[in-house]
Short mmCIF file of C-alpha atoms in Angstrom, two decimals:
data_model
loop_
_atom_site.label_atom_id
_atom_site.label_comp_id
_atom_site.label_asym_id
_atom_site.label_seq_id
_atom_site.Cartn_x
_atom_site.Cartn_y
_atom_site.Cartn_z
CA MET Y 110 -0.17 0.11 0.11
CA THR Y 111 1.26 3.41 -0.97
CA THR Y 112 0.82 6.54 0.84
CA THR Y 113 0.53 10.17 -0.90
CA LEU Y 114 1.83 13.47 0.19
CA SER Y 115 -1.70 14.79 0.72
CA THR Y 116 -2.45 11.39 3.16
CA TYR Y 117 0.50 12.34 4.93
CA ILE Y 118 -0.71 15.50 5.92
CA THR Y 119 -3.83 14.62 6.74
CA GLN Y 120 -2.53 11.90 9.27
CA VAL Y 121 -0.38 14.63 10.73
CA ARG Y 122 -3.06 17.19 11.02
CA ARG Y 123 -5.11 14.73 12.98
CA LEU Y 124 -2.33 14.37 15.40
CA LEU Y 125 -1.82 18.05 15.75
CA HIS Y 126 -5.51 18.50 16.36
CA ASP Y 127 -5.35 21.13 13.37
CA ALA Y 128 -7.79 20.04 10.71
CA ASN Y 129 -8.35 23.44 9.54
CA ALA Y 130 -4.71 24.75 8.96
CA ASN Y 131 -4.81 26.96 11.76
CA PHE Y 132 -1.29 26.77 13.28
CA TRP Y 133 0.33 24.89 10.18
CA SER Y 134 0.59 25.40 6.52
CA ASP Y 135 0.72 22.41 4.11
CA GLN Y 136 4.46 23.63 3.16
CA GLU Y 137 5.57 23.56 6.83
CA LEU Y 138 4.22 19.95 7.16
CA THR Y 139 5.55 18.76 3.87
CA ASP Y 140 9.06 19.92 5.04
CA ASP Y 141 8.33 18.04 8.50
CA ILE Y 142 7.20 14.60 6.55
CA ASN Y 143 10.11 14.77 4.10
CA GLU Y 144 12.57 15.25 7.39
CA ALA Y 145 10.68 12.29 8.87
CA ARG Y 146 10.82 10.17 5.81
CA SER Y 147 14.64 10.42 5.60
CA ARG Y 148 14.98 10.12 9.16
CA LEU Y 149 12.99 6.63 9.23
CA VAL Y 150 15.18 5.43 6.14
CA ARG Y 151 18.35 6.30 8.35
CA ASP Y 152 16.86 4.20 11.59
CA THR Y 153 15.44 1.23 9.58
CA GLY Y 154 17.37 0.87 6.08
CA CYS Y 155 13.74 0.36 4.80
CA LEU Y 156 14.66 1.99 1.35
CA ARG Y 157 16.76 -0.42 -0.53
CA SER Y 158 18.18 -0.04 -3.77
CA LEU Y 159 20.16 -2.79 -5.90
CA GLN Y 160 22.85 -0.71 -7.98
CA THR Y 161 25.51 -1.99 -10.38
CA SER Y 162 28.70 -0.40 -10.88
CA ALA Y 163 32.32 -1.66 -11.40
CA VAL Y 164 35.89 -2.07 -9.54
CA LEU Y 165 38.71 -0.94 -11.24
CA THR Y 166 42.23 -2.37 -11.63
CA ASN Y 167 44.67 -1.53 -8.66
CA GLN Y 168 41.91 0.97 -6.93
CA GLU Y 169 41.18 0.42 -3.73
CA VAL Y 170 38.82 3.40 -2.18
CA TYR Y 171 35.48 3.90 -3.83
CA SER Y 172 33.17 6.82 -3.11
CA TYR Y 173 29.75 6.81 -2.77
CA ASP Y 174 29.48 9.68 -5.29
CA THR Y 175 29.74 7.28 -7.93
CA LEU Y 176 26.76 5.55 -7.03
CA ASN Y 177 23.20 6.98 -6.86
CA PRO Y 178 23.63 10.70 -5.00
CA LEU Y 179 21.05 9.53 -2.14
CA THR Y 180 23.16 6.48 -1.32
CA VAL Y 181 23.85 6.80 2.72
CA ASP Y 182 24.92 3.13 3.34
CA VAL Y 183 26.15 -0.29 1.46
CA ILE Y 184 25.11 -3.30 3.05
CA ASN Y 185 26.09 -6.34 0.62
CA ILE Y 186 28.36 -6.47 -2.45
CA ASN Y 187 28.18 -9.30 -5.30
CA LEU Y 188 31.26 -9.34 -7.43
CA TYR Y 189 30.85 -11.21 -11.00
CA TRP Y 190 33.68 -13.40 -12.07
CA GLY Y 191 32.93 -15.24 -15.02
CA ASN Y 192 29.66 -16.74 -14.63
CA THR Y 193 29.88 -16.61 -11.09
CA ARG Y 194 28.52 -14.10 -8.66
CA ILE Y 195 30.73 -13.72 -5.46
CA PRO Y 196 29.15 -12.37 -2.22
CA LEU Y 197 32.24 -10.41 -0.69
CA ARG Y 198 32.46 -10.62 3.08
CA TYR Y 199 31.96 -7.44 5.08
CA LEU Y 200 34.63 -6.77 7.45
CA PRO Y 201 34.97 -3.63 10.13
CA TRP Y 202 37.49 -1.65 9.14
CA THR Y 203 40.03 -2.51 12.09
CA GLN Y 204 39.71 -6.29 11.01
CA PHE Y 205 39.89 -5.25 6.89
CA ASN Y 206 43.01 -3.22 7.67
CA ALA Y 207 44.98 -5.46 9.30
CA GLN Y 208 43.84 -8.45 7.25
CA LEU Y 209 43.84 -7.55 3.74
CA ARG Y 210 46.04 -4.31 3.93
CA TYR Y 211 49.11 -6.08 5.09
CA TRP Y 212 50.97 -6.24 1.72
CA GLN Y 213 51.09 -2.81 0.11
CA ASN Y 214 51.45 -4.71 -3.23
CA TYR Y 215 48.89 -7.47 -2.82
CA ILE Y 216 46.30 -7.54 -5.68
CA GLY Y 217 43.79 -10.17 -6.66
CA THR Y 218 40.17 -11.05 -6.70
CA PRO Y 219 38.43 -9.05 -4.15
CA ILE Y 220 36.84 -10.84 -1.26
CA ALA Y 221 35.66 -8.55 1.21
CA PHE Y 222 34.76 -4.67 1.57
CA SER Y 223 34.58 -2.42 4.44
CA THR Y 224 33.41 1.26 4.96
CA TYR Y 225 35.50 3.93 6.32
CA GLY Y 226 34.53 7.61 7.45
CA GLN Y 227 31.37 9.08 5.53
CA GLY Y 228 30.85 7.73 2.16
CA GLN Y 229 34.07 5.92 1.59
CA LEU Y 230 34.25 2.31 0.33
CA TYR Y 231 37.16 -0.15 0.42
CA ILE Y 232 37.68 -3.50 -1.78
CA GLY Y 233 40.28 -5.99 -0.63
CA PRO Y 234 42.68 -7.40 -2.20
CA VAL Y 235 43.02 -4.44 -4.57
CA PRO Y 236 41.32 -5.33 -7.71
CA ASP Y 237 43.71 -7.05 -10.10
CA GLN Y 238 41.41 -6.05 -12.94
CA VAL Y 239 37.99 -4.68 -13.69
CA TYR Y 240 34.96 -6.51 -12.06
CA SER Y 241 31.21 -5.67 -12.54
CA VAL Y 242 29.87 -5.73 -9.06
CA ASP Y 243 26.32 -4.92 -7.64
CA LEU Y 244 25.67 -3.34 -4.53
CA ASP Y 245 22.71 -3.61 -1.95
CA THR Y 246 22.44 -0.30 -0.84
CA VAL Y 247 20.33 1.89 1.43
CA ILE Y 248 19.02 5.51 -0.46
CA LEU Y 249 17.26 8.09 1.09
CA PRO Y 250 13.82 9.07 -0.34
CA THR Y 251 13.14 11.64 -2.85
CA ALA Y 252 11.25 14.51 -1.47
CA LEU Y 253 7.60 14.67 -2.08
CA VAL Y 254 6.71 17.97 -3.45
CA ASN Y 255 2.99 17.84 -4.99
CA LEU Y 256 -0.16 16.56 -2.89
CA SER Y 257 -0.56 13.53 -5.55
CA ASP Y 258 3.16 12.46 -5.06
CA THR Y 259 3.24 8.98 -4.14
CA ASP Y 260 5.91 7.61 -1.49
CA ASN Y 261 8.35 5.10 -2.33
CA ILE Y 262 8.41 4.05 1.42
CA VAL Y 263 5.55 1.61 1.90
CA ASP Y 264 3.59 0.15 4.50
CA PRO Y 265 4.15 -0.79 7.39
CA TYR Y 266 7.04 1.68 7.31
CA SER Y 267 5.02 4.44 6.10
CA THR Y 268 2.67 4.25 9.29
CA VAL Y 269 5.27 5.84 11.35
CA VAL Y 270 6.01 9.09 9.40
CA LYS Y 271 3.74 10.86 10.90
CA TYR Y 272 4.77 10.67 14.28
CA TYR Y 273 8.02 11.88 13.51
CA ALA Y 274 6.45 14.50 11.43
CA ALA Y 275 4.27 15.58 14.42
CA HIS Y 276 7.45 15.70 16.82
CA GLU Y 277 9.20 18.19 14.24
CA ALA Y 278 6.07 20.55 14.25
CA LYS Y 279 5.67 20.72 17.68
CA TYR Y 280 9.49 21.07 18.10
CA TYR Y 281 9.34 24.20 15.99
CA GLU Y 282 6.54 25.32 18.21
CA GLN Y 283 8.65 24.72 21.13
CA SER Y 284 6.08 22.59 22.93
CA PHE Y 285 8.56 20.30 24.29
CA GLY Y 286 6.32 18.18 26.29
CA GLU Y 287 4.28 16.96 23.32
CA THR Y 288 7.59 17.09 21.24
CA GLU Y 289 8.97 14.29 23.55
CA LEU Y 290 5.45 12.35 23.36
CA TYR Y 291 5.53 12.02 19.89
CA LEU Y 292 9.14 11.06 19.46
CA GLN Y 293 8.56 8.40 22.04
CA GLN Y 294 5.58 7.35 19.93
CA TYR Y 295 7.93 7.14 16.52
CA LYS Y 296 10.40 5.20 18.63
CA GLN Y 297 7.83 2.46 19.84
CA LYS Y 298 6.03 2.24 16.38
CA THR Y 299 9.45 1.99 14.46
CA GLN Y 300 10.62 -0.90 16.64
CA ALA Y 301 7.27 -2.81 16.55
CA VAL Y 302 7.55 -2.85 12.59
CA LEU Y 303 11.17 -3.96 12.53
CA VAL Y 304 9.97 -6.54 15.25
CA SER Y 305 6.89 -7.66 12.65
CA THR Y 306 8.75 -7.88 9.34
CA TYR Y 307 11.70 -9.63 10.92
CA THR Y 308 9.71 -12.23 12.63
CA ARG Y 309 8.06 -13.34 9.22
CA ARG Y 310 11.21 -14.43 7.58
CA ILE Y 311 12.58 -17.98 7.59
CA PRO Y 312 16.23 -17.80 7.24
CA ASP Y 313 17.11 -21.13 6.14
CA PRO Y 314 14.20 -23.64 5.38
CA TYR Y 315 16.76 -26.52 4.54
CA ASN Y 316 18.85 -26.09 7.64
CA ASN Y 317 18.44 -28.47 10.48
CA PRO Y 318 19.93 -27.15 13.66
CA PHE Y 319 19.66 -30.50 15.55
#
């Protein structure tokens, strides 16, 4: 189920008891709603995109700038080698640095990746040729502008946007007690959504733990 900007505005107005737009304009609430959508994606990683790219010969470091400009995180990378698709291991930077950057001239088929700082991706070993890759990424949502614009964040995640938007509206009003109330509602509802979506997955139906 998709949600339009108009629907979001109606939902937020109901929370704020401002059905007749006496205190907040549509533009103010639109800004709050777009901020809430970005916050939701950062908190949950709910908006994913499979992007295609390549790693280059003798190049270890890559910037998110070469991907979709809305990219905020890289979760998985598949590397194509002939007819095979090789999932790269993710290693925390300290471990990646110790294990795969020890020999300065070591090049080969990449087996792992790590992230460093803001928007930097390291591949190891340093590629010995050009390899095609696809990247499982988290991207920020594009801003909703028109009332008929449809959100690409869908149910159940879209159901919590209104709480953070109401929090933003009340914070601007300096009603700090209500601000905190809506923020707590956002956190609780978001946690409930994460739990409900996680528990419906069977990690491996063929695995026998006994």
